[in-house]
Amino acid sequence: MTESTFWPEIAAHAKAEHRPFFSMAPMEAVSNTVFRQVITKACPPDTFFSEFVYAKSITDPNTKFPTHGRLYVDPREKKRPVVQLWGNLTEDFESAATALKEQGFEAIDINMGCPDSTVIKNHGGSDLIRNHQWAQDVIAAAKTSGLAVSAKTRLGYSKVDEFKDWIPFLLEQDVDVLTIHLRTKMEMSKVPAHLEVIDDIIKMRDEIAPKTLIQINGDIPDYQAGLKLAQEHPGLDGIMIGRGVFANPFAFEKEPKTHSLDELLDLLQMQLNLFDDFSKLYDMPRFPSLKRFFKIYARPELGATDLRNAMMDTKSTDDVRKILAEKDKYLN
């Protein structure tokens, strides 16, 4: 456990409102400053996580996985995100944590669950599930900074039952928050999340590391579903939502409302403008990465299928703006 008050303050604020705390998951090419600001405009969670950041890249710009703006925080953002680091070398985590503290960040999360083959090939993400010593060492290295240190993992690498050894091992490392995606690496997102193990995990926490906050991730679409899950599993501290924001950018609303197509397209316009601002500073991500977001706003149930299809054929943000200016001719 670190001396940082970052997570205790978030948890205390949520507890005062009789709810778990909520966060938006770290997602590659999604959780950058642009989309964080869009979700903040719609309805923000208690905190955000950054994209995946290769630990070595923070102090060595010549690595094969450079930061490419992943650490950029727009002046309009009120809070800095939790920086999620991946890798397996203690010296990289120690130097990265020191540098992040100097840059004003308050919290680090260690990626121990990413199933991406490139990450695993480079001994990060889910590969740490198979190498407990690496996991122990990078947590200890990150703690030297004095920043809040959390970890995000999966239940196991190949089998669900691996959680019976893996989760207690992580709890023994005394992290501030342990976030568990309720699937194994091999399951990817192809099976339903294993909600049935939540109570077992909470019991492990209570016995091994009662001060560690437990956050759950996987198949939680919105605030209401997260709140219900926490009510069904007393002792659950936090809820992380990832893919849910693609189905509903207003996923963190405490009181769900019906949102019009115009409201959604206003968010898209905001994202286009922020993307252009970001592009003046960094060459990544490039325009094609924006297309994955169009389905969030131009929704079939709102008669916008043709509008979305037209946007998918664009090659620039200005092309998208031209289509939006003539949106009525694309609506069903």
mmCIF file of C-alpha atoms in Angstrom:
data_model
loop_
_atom_site.group_PDB
_atom_site.id
_atom_site.type_symbol
_atom_site.label_atom_id
_atom_site.label_comp_id
_atom_site.label_asym_id
_atom_site.label_seq_id
_atom_site.Cartn_x
_atom_site.Cartn_y
_atom_site.Cartn_z
ATOM 1 C CA MET A 1 0.000 0.000 0.000
ATOM 2 C CA THR A 2 1.346 3.417 -0.910
ATOM 3 C CA GLU A 3 0.952 6.597 1.101
ATOM 4 C CA SER A 4 -0.844 8.310 -1.772
ATOM 5 C CA THR A 5 -4.331 9.638 -1.042
ATOM 6 C CA PHE A 6 -5.370 9.415 -4.707
ATOM 7 C CA TRP A 7 -7.496 6.260 -4.500
ATOM 8 C CA PRO A 8 -8.717 6.655 -0.899
ATOM 9 C CA GLU A 9 -10.161 10.054 -1.803
ATOM 10 C CA ILE A 10 -11.940 8.680 -4.866
ATOM 11 C CA ALA A 11 -13.314 5.749 -2.885
ATOM 12 C CA ALA A 12 -14.408 7.965 0.024
ATOM 13 C CA HIS A 13 -16.266 10.349 -2.289
ATOM 14 C CA ALA A 14 -18.138 7.456 -3.894
ATOM 15 C CA LYS A 15 -18.867 5.814 -0.562
ATOM 16 C CA ALA A 16 -20.369 9.064 0.728
ATOM 17 C CA GLU A 17 -22.830 8.785 -2.168
ATOM 18 C CA HIS A 18 -23.516 5.116 -1.326
ATOM 19 C CA ARG A 19 -22.083 3.790 -4.571
ATOM 20 C CA PRO A 20 -18.915 2.226 -5.999
ATOM 21 C CA PHE A 21 -16.429 4.442 -7.783
ATOM 22 C CA PHE A 22 -16.441 4.296 -11.583
ATOM 23 C CA SER A 23 -13.597 4.488 -14.078
ATOM 24 C CA MET A 24 -13.180 4.279 -17.844
ATOM 25 C CA ALA A 25 -10.922 1.446 -18.879
ATOM 26 C CA PRO A 26 -7.549 1.844 -20.558
ATOM 27 C CA MET A 27 -8.120 1.200 -24.265
ATOM 28 C CA GLU A 28 -5.535 1.472 -27.005
ATOM 29 C CA ALA A 29 -6.211 4.330 -29.457
ATOM 30 C CA VAL A 30 -9.324 5.187 -27.423
ATOM 31 C CA SER A 31 -8.436 6.450 -23.944
ATOM 32 C CA ASN A 32 -6.381 9.440 -25.059
ATOM 33 C CA THR A 33 -7.018 13.092 -24.283
ATOM 34 C CA VAL A 34 -9.482 13.468 -27.171
ATOM 35 C CA PHE A 35 -11.951 10.784 -26.136
ATOM 36 C CA ARG A 36 -11.505 11.477 -22.430
ATOM 37 C CA GLN A 37 -12.767 15.001 -23.095
ATOM 38 C CA VAL A 38 -15.706 13.700 -25.128
ATOM 39 C CA ILE A 39 -16.774 11.368 -22.322
ATOM 40 C CA THR A 40 -16.287 14.181 -19.798
ATOM 41 C CA LYS A 41 -18.673 16.324 -21.857
ATOM 42 C CA ALA A 42 -21.219 13.494 -21.982
ATOM 43 C CA CYS A 43 -20.830 12.385 -18.354
ATOM 44 C CA PRO A 44 -17.489 11.651 -16.709
ATOM 45 C CA PRO A 45 -16.537 8.735 -14.453
ATOM 46 C CA ASP A 46 -14.676 9.305 -11.192
ATOM 47 C CA THR A 47 -11.392 8.791 -12.997
ATOM 48 C CA PHE A 48 -9.919 7.819 -16.351
ATOM 49 C CA PHE A 49 -7.106 5.472 -17.289
ATOM 50 C CA SER A 50 -4.693 6.298 -20.096
ATOM 51 C CA GLU A 51 -3.942 4.224 -23.145
ATOM 52 C CA PHE A 52 -1.326 1.494 -22.718
ATOM 53 C CA VAL A 53 2.099 3.098 -22.277
ATOM 54 C CA TYR A 54 5.312 1.098 -22.641
ATOM 55 C CA ALA A 55 7.214 1.815 -19.428
ATOM 56 C CA LYS A 56 10.599 2.169 -21.126
ATOM 57 C CA SER A 57 9.262 4.722 -23.629
ATOM 58 C CA ILE A 58 8.696 7.356 -20.948
ATOM 59 C CA THR A 59 12.411 7.916 -20.488
ATOM 60 C CA ASP A 60 13.657 6.494 -23.813
ATOM 61 C CA PRO A 61 11.976 8.022 -26.892
ATOM 62 C CA ASN A 62 13.846 5.638 -29.190
ATOM 63 C CA THR A 63 12.024 2.480 -28.131
ATOM 64 C CA LYS A 64 9.972 0.479 -30.628
ATOM 65 C CA PHE A 65 6.819 1.457 -28.713
ATOM 66 C CA PRO A 66 7.081 5.267 -28.300
ATOM 67 C CA THR A 67 4.486 7.191 -26.320
ATOM 68 C CA HIS A 68 3.080 9.058 -29.369
ATOM 69 C CA GLY A 69 1.089 11.481 -27.244
ATOM 70 C CA ARG A 70 -0.338 8.842 -24.912
ATOM 71 C CA LEU A 71 0.754 10.958 -21.939
ATOM 72 C CA TYR A 72 -0.568 14.239 -23.316
ATOM 73 C CA VAL A 73 -3.104 15.926 -21.065
ATOM 74 C CA ASP A 74 -5.040 18.786 -22.628
ATOM 75 C CA PRO A 75 -5.150 21.956 -20.481
ATOM 76 C CA ARG A 76 -8.944 21.693 -20.611
ATOM 77 C CA GLU A 77 -8.887 18.399 -18.678
ATOM 78 C CA LYS A 78 -9.534 18.907 -14.983
ATOM 79 C CA LYS A 79 -7.734 15.753 -13.846
ATOM 80 C CA ARG A 80 -4.818 13.713 -15.087
ATOM 81 C CA PRO A 81 -5.592 10.081 -15.869
ATOM 82 C CA VAL A 82 -4.121 7.068 -14.156
ATOM 83 C CA VAL A 83 -1.205 6.067 -16.405
ATOM 84 C CA GLN A 84 -1.295 2.408 -17.358
ATOM 85 C CA LEU A 85 2.192 1.019 -17.916
ATOM 86 C CA TRP A 86 3.212 -2.252 -19.511
ATOM 87 C CA GLY A 87 6.498 -4.135 -19.631
ATOM 88 C CA ASN A 88 8.431 -6.409 -17.286
ATOM 89 C CA LEU A 89 11.721 -4.717 -16.375
ATOM 90 C CA THR A 90 12.054 -3.187 -12.927
ATOM 91 C CA GLU A 91 14.462 -0.468 -14.057
ATOM 92 C CA ASP A 92 11.931 0.714 -16.654
ATOM 93 C CA PHE A 93 9.134 0.953 -14.099
ATOM 94 C CA GLU A 94 11.302 2.713 -11.562
ATOM 95 C CA SER A 95 12.503 5.343 -14.019
ATOM 96 C CA ALA A 96 9.040 5.723 -15.576
ATOM 97 C CA ALA A 97 7.390 6.234 -12.189
ATOM 98 C CA THR A 98 9.928 8.884 -11.211
ATOM 99 C CA ALA A 99 9.432 10.709 -14.509
ATOM 100 C CA LEU A 100 5.644 10.554 -14.237
ATOM 101 C CA LYS A 101 5.758 12.025 -10.758
ATOM 102 C CA GLU A 102 7.881 14.893 -12.061
ATOM 103 C CA GLN A 103 5.291 15.467 -14.801
ATOM 104 C CA GLY A 104 2.509 15.827 -12.243
ATOM 105 C CA PHE A 105 0.784 12.463 -12.533
ATOM 106 C CA GLU A 106 -0.566 10.963 -9.315
ATOM 107 C CA ALA A 107 -1.247 7.324 -10.092
ATOM 108 C CA ILE A 108 0.169 4.378 -12.017
ATOM 109 C CA ASP A 109 -1.608 1.206 -13.088
ATOM 110 C CA ILE A 110 0.319 -1.886 -14.162
ATOM 111 C CA ASN A 111 -1.031 -3.797 -17.137
ATOM 112 C CA MET A 112 -1.107 -7.495 -16.244
ATOM 113 C CA GLY A 113 -4.059 -8.521 -18.391
ATOM 114 C CA CYS A 114 -3.690 -7.326 -21.990
ATOM 115 C CA PRO A 115 -4.171 -10.329 -24.318
ATOM 116 C CA ASP A 116 -2.546 -8.666 -27.352
ATOM 117 C CA SER A 117 0.052 -10.954 -28.916
ATOM 118 C CA THR A 118 2.574 -8.161 -29.497
ATOM 119 C CA VAL A 119 2.409 -7.085 -25.864
ATOM 120 C CA ILE A 120 2.756 -10.670 -24.654
ATOM 121 C CA LYS A 121 5.648 -11.344 -27.059
ATOM 122 C CA ASN A 122 7.426 -8.405 -25.421
ATOM 123 C CA HIS A 123 6.741 -9.817 -21.937
ATOM 124 C CA GLY A 124 3.974 -7.438 -20.916
ATOM 125 C CA GLY A 125 0.265 -7.690 -20.183
ATOM 126 C CA SER A 126 -1.017 -11.223 -19.584
ATOM 127 C CA ASP A 127 2.497 -12.632 -19.801
ATOM 128 C CA LEU A 128 3.006 -11.483 -16.207
ATOM 129 C CA ILE A 129 0.321 -13.959 -15.115
ATOM 130 C CA ARG A 130 2.771 -16.689 -16.137
ATOM 131 C CA ASN A 131 5.729 -14.955 -14.497
ATOM 132 C CA HIS A 132 4.884 -14.046 -10.920
ATOM 133 C CA GLN A 133 8.349 -12.758 -10.099
ATOM 134 C CA TRP A 134 8.144 -10.134 -12.831
ATOM 135 C CA ALA A 135 4.781 -9.017 -11.466
ATOM 136 C CA GLN A 136 6.130 -8.720 -7.944
ATOM 137 C CA ASP A 137 9.228 -6.864 -9.072
ATOM 138 C CA VAL A 138 7.516 -4.240 -11.253
ATOM 139 C CA ILE A 139 4.969 -3.459 -8.535
ATOM 140 C CA ALA A 140 7.792 -2.889 -6.059
ATOM 141 C CA ALA A 141 9.665 -0.754 -8.593
ATOM 142 C CA ALA A 142 6.619 1.418 -9.303
ATOM 143 C CA LYS A 143 6.063 1.959 -5.578
ATOM 144 C CA THR A 144 9.488 3.612 -5.193
ATOM 145 C CA SER A 145 8.026 6.775 -6.712
ATOM 146 C CA GLY A 146 5.489 7.336 -3.946
ATOM 147 C CA LEU A 147 2.695 7.474 -6.532
ATOM 148 C CA ALA A 148 -0.482 5.451 -6.120
ATOM 149 C CA VAL A 149 0.075 1.997 -7.636
ATOM 150 C CA SER A 150 -2.675 -0.292 -8.888
ATOM 151 C CA ALA A 151 -2.760 -3.339 -11.138
ATOM 152 C CA LYS A 152 -5.214 -4.564 -13.760
ATOM 153 C CA THR A 153 -5.290 -8.252 -14.575
ATOM 154 C CA ARG A 154 -7.382 -11.150 -15.783
ATOM 155 C CA LEU A 155 -8.484 -14.209 -13.839
ATOM 156 C CA GLY A 156 -5.747 -16.315 -15.363
ATOM 157 C CA TYR A 157 -3.893 -17.061 -18.551
ATOM 158 C CA SER A 158 -5.528 -20.297 -19.727
ATOM 159 C CA LYS A 159 -7.984 -21.406 -17.047
ATOM 160 C CA VAL A 160 -10.432 -19.593 -14.778
ATOM 161 C CA ASP A 161 -9.285 -21.577 -11.744
ATOM 162 C CA GLU A 162 -5.884 -19.886 -11.966
ATOM 163 C CA PHE A 163 -7.444 -16.954 -10.104
ATOM 164 C CA LYS A 164 -7.336 -19.015 -6.900
ATOM 165 C CA ASP A 165 -3.541 -18.648 -6.828
ATOM 166 C CA TRP A 166 -2.972 -15.551 -8.961
ATOM 167 C CA ILE A 167 -5.330 -13.133 -7.217
ATOM 168 C CA PRO A 168 -4.054 -13.940 -3.688
ATOM 169 C CA PHE A 169 -0.500 -13.489 -4.968
ATOM 170 C CA LEU A 170 -1.343 -10.025 -6.294
ATOM 171 C CA LEU A 171 -3.160 -9.107 -3.094
ATOM 172 C CA GLU A 172 -0.012 -9.978 -1.162
ATOM 173 C CA GLN A 173 1.769 -7.225 -3.130
ATOM 174 C CA ASP A 174 -0.418 -4.682 -1.321
ATOM 175 C CA VAL A 175 -1.488 -2.515 -4.257
ATOM 176 C CA ASP A 176 -3.896 0.377 -3.781
ATOM 177 C CA VAL A 177 -6.427 -1.007 -6.268
ATOM 178 C CA LEU A 178 -6.696 -4.383 -7.944
ATOM 179 C CA THR A 179 -8.839 -4.355 -11.073
ATOM 180 C CA ILE A 180 -9.904 -7.750 -12.375
ATOM 181 C CA HIS A 181 -11.245 -8.331 -15.870
ATOM 182 C CA LEU A 182 -13.406 -11.382 -15.225
ATOM 183 C CA ARG A 183 -12.068 -13.538 -18.063
ATOM 184 C CA THR A 184 -8.832 -15.352 -18.842
ATOM 185 C CA LYS A 185 -6.346 -14.254 -21.480
ATOM 186 C CA MET A 186 -7.345 -17.163 -23.699
ATOM 187 C CA GLU A 187 -11.039 -16.311 -23.427
ATOM 188 C CA MET A 188 -10.394 -12.801 -24.783
ATOM 189 C CA SER A 189 -13.934 -11.337 -24.884
ATOM 190 C CA LYS A 190 -15.519 -14.381 -26.493
ATOM 191 C CA VAL A 191 -17.350 -15.662 -23.403
ATOM 192 C CA PRO A 192 -19.462 -13.930 -20.753
ATOM 193 C CA ALA A 193 -17.552 -12.441 -17.828
ATOM 194 C CA HIS A 194 -17.309 -14.796 -14.850
ATOM 195 C CA LEU A 195 -19.392 -12.796 -12.407
ATOM 196 C CA GLU A 196 -19.728 -15.887 -10.232
ATOM 197 C CA VAL A 197 -16.202 -15.443 -8.813
ATOM 198 C CA ILE A 198 -16.686 -11.881 -7.517
ATOM 199 C CA ASP A 199 -17.567 -12.917 -3.970
ATOM 200 C CA ASP A 200 -14.592 -15.289 -3.823
ATOM 201 C CA ILE A 201 -12.297 -12.420 -4.834
ATOM 202 C CA ILE A 202 -13.786 -10.095 -2.223
ATOM 203 C CA LYS A 203 -13.286 -12.774 0.438
ATOM 204 C CA MET A 204 -9.642 -13.149 -0.621
ATOM 205 C CA ARG A 205 -9.168 -9.405 -0.342
ATOM 206 C CA ASP A 206 -10.751 -9.252 3.088
ATOM 207 C CA GLU A 207 -8.454 -11.995 4.366
ATOM 208 C CA ILE A 208 -5.186 -10.978 2.683
ATOM 209 C CA ALA A 209 -5.200 -7.228 2.014
ATOM 210 C CA PRO A 210 -8.267 -5.537 3.521
ATOM 211 C CA LYS A 211 -7.106 -2.061 2.503
ATOM 212 C CA THR A 212 -6.804 -2.943 -1.192
ATOM 213 C CA LEU A 213 -9.752 -1.708 -3.218
ATOM 214 C CA ILE A 214 -11.315 -4.218 -5.621
ATOM 215 C CA GLN A 215 -12.550 -3.015 -9.000
ATOM 216 C CA ILE A 216 -14.318 -5.263 -11.517
ATOM 217 C CA ASN A 217 -14.276 -5.036 -15.320
ATOM 218 C CA GLY A 218 -16.046 -7.029 -18.033
ATOM 219 C CA ASP A 219 -19.564 -6.932 -19.543
ATOM 220 C CA ILE A 220 -20.658 -3.905 -17.498
ATOM 221 C CA PRO A 221 -22.470 -1.626 -19.956
ATOM 222 C CA ASP A 222 -23.328 1.382 -17.826
ATOM 223 C CA TYR A 223 -23.645 3.034 -14.415
ATOM 224 C CA GLN A 224 -26.925 1.305 -13.565
ATOM 225 C CA ALA A 225 -25.496 -2.155 -14.264
ATOM 226 C CA GLY A 226 -22.391 -1.328 -12.228
ATOM 227 C CA LEU A 227 -24.434 -0.054 -9.313
ATOM 228 C CA LYS A 228 -26.591 -3.208 -9.362
ATOM 229 C CA LEU A 229 -23.486 -5.401 -9.422
ATOM 230 C CA ALA A 230 -22.022 -3.614 -6.405
ATOM 231 C CA GLN A 231 -25.305 -3.960 -4.514
ATOM 232 C CA GLU A 232 -25.344 -7.690 -5.251
ATOM 233 C CA HIS A 233 -21.735 -8.101 -4.091
ATOM 234 C CA PRO A 234 -21.120 -6.153 -0.857
ATOM 235 C CA GLY A 235 -17.477 -5.235 -0.501
ATOM 236 C CA LEU A 236 -16.972 -4.449 -4.176
ATOM 237 C CA ASP A 237 -15.375 -0.998 -4.335
ATOM 238 C CA GLY A 238 -15.156 -0.026 -7.995
ATOM 239 C CA ILE A 239 -16.588 -0.568 -11.450
ATOM 240 C CA MET A 240 -14.596 -0.152 -14.658
ATOM 241 C CA ILE A 241 -16.431 0.298 -17.959
ATOM 242 C CA GLY A 242 -14.680 -0.258 -21.271
ATOM 243 C CA ARG A 243 -16.614 -1.295 -24.359
ATOM 244 C CA GLY A 244 -19.812 0.063 -22.827
ATOM 245 C CA VAL A 245 -18.877 3.579 -23.903
ATOM 246 C CA PHE A 246 -19.002 2.449 -27.535
ATOM 247 C CA ALA A 247 -22.608 1.441 -27.092
ATOM 248 C CA ASN A 248 -23.399 4.580 -25.114
ATOM 249 C CA PRO A 249 -21.071 7.567 -24.575
ATOM 250 C CA PHE A 250 -23.405 8.560 -21.718
ATOM 251 C CA ALA A 251 -22.666 5.251 -19.947
ATOM 252 C CA PHE A 252 -21.655 6.981 -16.696
ATOM 253 C CA GLU A 253 -24.937 8.876 -16.259
ATOM 254 C CA LYS A 254 -26.410 8.256 -12.818
ATOM 255 C CA GLU A 255 -29.908 8.906 -14.145
ATOM 256 C CA PRO A 256 -30.184 7.543 -17.699
ATOM 257 C CA LYS A 257 -31.770 9.847 -20.234
ATOM 258 C CA THR A 258 -32.809 9.500 -23.831
ATOM 259 C CA HIS A 259 -30.355 11.306 -26.082
ATOM 260 C CA SER A 260 -31.205 12.560 -29.539
ATOM 261 C CA LEU A 261 -29.177 12.080 -32.682
ATOM 262 C CA ASP A 262 -28.315 15.785 -32.605
ATOM 263 C CA GLU A 263 -26.840 15.409 -29.116
ATOM 264 C CA LEU A 264 -24.725 12.498 -30.270
ATOM 265 C CA LEU A 265 -23.560 14.282 -33.395
ATOM 266 C CA ASP A 266 -22.613 17.306 -31.288
ATOM 267 C CA LEU A 267 -20.245 14.998 -29.412
ATOM 268 C CA LEU A 268 -18.841 13.813 -32.733
ATOM 269 C CA GLN A 269 -18.271 17.411 -33.825
ATOM 270 C CA MET A 270 -16.436 17.995 -30.567
ATOM 271 C CA GLN A 271 -14.306 14.904 -31.165
ATOM 272 C CA LEU A 272 -13.441 16.046 -34.691
ATOM 273 C CA ASN A 273 -12.298 19.444 -33.389
ATOM 274 C CA LEU A 274 -10.271 17.930 -30.571
ATOM 275 C CA PHE A 275 -8.739 15.415 -32.963
ATOM 276 C CA ASP A 276 -7.585 18.241 -35.225
ATOM 277 C CA ASP A 277 -6.084 20.078 -32.245
ATOM 278 C CA PHE A 278 -4.275 16.925 -31.158
ATOM 279 C CA SER A 279 -3.014 16.285 -34.684
ATOM 280 C CA LYS A 280 -1.174 19.609 -34.621
ATOM 281 C CA LEU A 281 0.916 18.263 -31.739
ATOM 282 C CA TYR A 282 1.302 14.592 -32.659
ATOM 283 C CA ASP A 283 1.200 12.502 -35.800
ATOM 284 C CA MET A 284 -0.635 9.698 -33.990
ATOM 285 C CA PRO A 285 -3.331 8.526 -34.117
ATOM 286 C CA ARG A 286 -4.078 9.142 -37.788
ATOM 287 C CA PHE A 287 -7.503 9.773 -39.290
ATOM 288 C CA PRO A 288 -8.469 6.124 -40.003
ATOM 289 C CA SER A 289 -8.433 5.479 -36.248
ATOM 290 C CA LEU A 290 -11.381 7.876 -35.914
ATOM 291 C CA LYS A 291 -13.673 5.656 -37.947
ATOM 292 C CA ARG A 292 -14.151 3.178 -35.110
ATOM 293 C CA PHE A 293 -15.958 5.943 -33.219
ATOM 294 C CA PHE A 294 -18.591 6.743 -35.866
ATOM 295 C CA LYS A 295 -20.819 3.879 -34.732
ATOM 296 C CA ILE A 296 -21.056 5.520 -31.310
ATOM 297 C CA TYR A 297 -22.829 8.552 -32.707
ATOM 298 C CA ALA A 298 -24.566 7.583 -35.973
ATOM 299 C CA ARG A 299 -26.767 4.857 -34.550
ATOM 300 C CA PRO A 300 -29.093 2.561 -36.551
ATOM 301 C CA GLU A 301 -31.925 2.889 -34.036
ATOM 302 C CA LEU A 302 -31.912 6.637 -34.708
ATOM 303 C CA GLY A 303 -32.123 6.129 -38.470
ATOM 304 C CA ALA A 304 -28.486 7.012 -39.070
ATOM 305 C CA THR A 305 -27.145 3.861 -40.745
ATOM 306 C CA ASP A 306 -26.647 5.578 -44.134
ATOM 307 C CA LEU A 307 -25.047 8.545 -42.382
ATOM 308 C CA ARG A 308 -22.535 6.275 -40.700
ATOM 309 C CA ASN A 309 -21.803 4.427 -43.944
ATOM 310 C CA ALA A 310 -21.142 7.723 -45.706
ATOM 311 C CA MET A 311 -18.741 8.808 -42.966
ATOM 312 C CA MET A 312 -16.866 5.533 -43.245
ATOM 313 C CA ASP A 313 -15.883 6.490 -46.797
ATOM 314 C CA THR A 314 -14.307 9.783 -45.739
ATOM 315 C CA LYS A 315 -10.601 10.552 -45.704
ATOM 316 C CA SER A 316 -10.426 13.600 -43.419
ATOM 317 C CA THR A 317 -12.230 15.381 -40.616
ATOM 318 C CA ASP A 318 -13.348 18.045 -43.097
ATOM 319 C CA ASP A 319 -14.973 15.330 -45.219
ATOM 320 C CA VAL A 320 -16.904 14.198 -42.155
ATOM 321 C CA ARG A 321 -17.990 17.764 -41.399
ATOM 322 C CA LYS A 322 -19.332 18.153 -44.940
ATOM 323 C CA ILE A 323 -21.467 15.047 -44.540
ATOM 324 C CA LEU A 324 -22.721 16.211 -41.153
ATOM 325 C CA ALA A 325 -23.684 19.549 -42.679
ATOM 326 C CA GLU A 326 -25.939 17.647 -45.090
ATOM 327 C CA LYS A 327 -26.971 14.931 -42.652
ATOM 328 C CA ASP A 328 -30.715 15.128 -43.382
ATOM 329 C CA LYS A 329 -30.299 13.541 -46.803
ATOM 330 C CA TYR A 330 -28.696 10.484 -45.202
ATOM 331 C CA LEU A 331 -31.294 9.907 -42.493
ATOM 332 C CA ASN A 332 -33.936 7.203 -42.848
#
